[in-house]
Amino acid sequence: MYRAEPVTEESERTAFRKAEKKYKIYYDNAKKKKIPRPVDLSEVIDFRSILESFKRSGDLPDGVFELKCDFNLPVFGLVSRPGFYFIPSALSVEEQCRWITESLTTFPQPPNRTNHNAIYGPIQDLFLAAKEGKILVEEDKLPENFDSEVNLDQTDANAPHWNFVKEINESWCRDACKSVSASVLLRKLRWSTLGLQFDWSRRSYNVALPHKKIPDKLCMLAKRMAAPAMPCGEEFHPEAAIVNYFGLGDMLGGHLDDMEKDWSKPIVSISLGCKAIFLLGGKSREQTPIAMFLRSGDVMLMAGEARECFHGVPRIFTDPENTEITPLESQFSDEDHTSFLDYIQTSRININIRQVF
Ligand SMILES: O=C(O)CCC(=O)C(=O)O
């Protein structure tokens, strides 16, 4: 799980940090328009074009190999990073849409926790509330006759009490209430946790926190995807998942996922939505990371030695020419799905599934 290390002058100089800065989005201002500063992408590994030329000619670039395994799609590995595998376009467009929909609707539902729990307590139906233009208002500030909807999971008595309302009386609210629109909260949704809940303050899984099992269909998908990286004859047991949500300018700093017991079991990491750059470093931040593109439908596996490698996401591409989500746009084009389309056109979602014990 994310190892929060203090940013010091020393850490700013590591090879990992330099690569993060190289790929991070910076803007130039031209005639009041924010233009993304051009970045040299020539060293970024593109597994999709590797797959295409592999299908045509059977050739692979130096340092990349095909894993010999019983899987219906080519699985690639990197000679310099044992235990790391990449399955380009592993999910069909229909599967991608399904998991985007679940990530926005059911996955953030209590008892699953999100980054909003600490401030607002558990929030029900955030995506729907955003679609309906609702506003979250602090409960004890509501006037008595107020038509509010209970959104709190009352099992947590100490949670702050916030409710969604359809509208607020501007003049009353200006003085009296704390409020935030559901659409702002949706944009600020950064993570939700499924299955065993991770306690970020203690940096450990807290089995005492209320939780539901990971949905069966996601378990089945994770087991199928994990198979190429599993120790011989063993089956993957999905026990926890983190869903990361990235919007414009968001990045995930270099970190290790080290709170699971058995590192021979892979982390199964699914990319959805806008294209991103992933940095796969080495066991120290001093080692120069390998940069690669992640596109919607790609799956990565990190097992064994690769579990000890620093990694992160310094950039997502939200400008329409570079998102590479045309198939999703067609799939979400009907009236019922416009809110999903609006979200995913400028966002990326990552679902990473883990065996904890
Ligand atoms: O967003 C990604 O692809 C990587 C996520 C990740 O590294 C993590 O959650 O540990």
PDB file of C-alpha atoms in Angstrom, residues 9-24 26 39 279 285-289 314:
ATOM      1  CA  GLU A   9      15.608  17.725  -1.234  1.00  0.00           C
ATOM      2  CA  GLU A  10      17.242  14.311  -1.364  1.00  0.00           C
ATOM      3  CA  SER A  11      14.058  12.514  -2.495  1.00  0.00           C
ATOM      4  CA  GLU A  12      13.462  15.240  -5.098  1.00  0.00           C
ATOM      5  CA  ARG A  13      16.709  14.206  -6.758  1.00  0.00           C
ATOM      6  CA  THR A  14      16.025  10.473  -7.138  1.00  0.00           C
ATOM      7  CA  ALA A  15      15.732   8.900 -10.583  1.00  0.00           C
ATOM      8  CA  PHE A  16      12.089   8.060  -9.832  1.00  0.00           C
ATOM      9  CA  ARG A  17      11.254  11.668  -8.945  1.00  0.00           C
ATOM     10  CA  LYS A  18      13.029  12.967 -12.039  1.00  0.00           C
ATOM     11  CA  ALA A  19      10.916  10.683 -14.237  1.00  0.00           C
ATOM     12  CA  GLU A  20       7.741  11.806 -12.429  1.00  0.00           C
ATOM     13  CA  LYS A  21       8.640  15.414 -13.154  1.00  0.00           C
ATOM     14  CA  LYS A  22       9.441  14.606 -16.777  1.00  0.00           C
ATOM     15  CA  TYR A  23       5.988  13.147 -17.463  1.00  0.00           C
ATOM     16  CA  LYS A  24       3.828  15.203 -15.103  1.00  0.00           C
ATOM     17  CA  TYR A  26       2.701  21.322 -16.813  1.00  0.00           C
ATOM     18  CA  VAL A  39       6.632  16.162 -23.409  1.00  0.00           C
ATOM     19  CA  LEU A 279       6.285   4.255 -14.115  1.00  0.00           C
ATOM     20  CA  ARG A 285      13.994   5.119  -5.941  1.00  0.00           C
ATOM     21  CA  GLU A 286      17.484   5.619  -7.334  1.00  0.00           C
ATOM     22  CA  GLN A 287      16.816   3.135 -10.121  1.00  0.00           C
ATOM     23  CA  THR A 288      15.543   4.739 -13.329  1.00  0.00           C
ATOM     24  CA  PRO A 289      11.912   3.684 -13.860  1.00  0.00           C
ATOM     25  CA  PRO A 314       2.606  10.644 -13.128  1.00  0.00           C
TER      26      PRO A 314
END
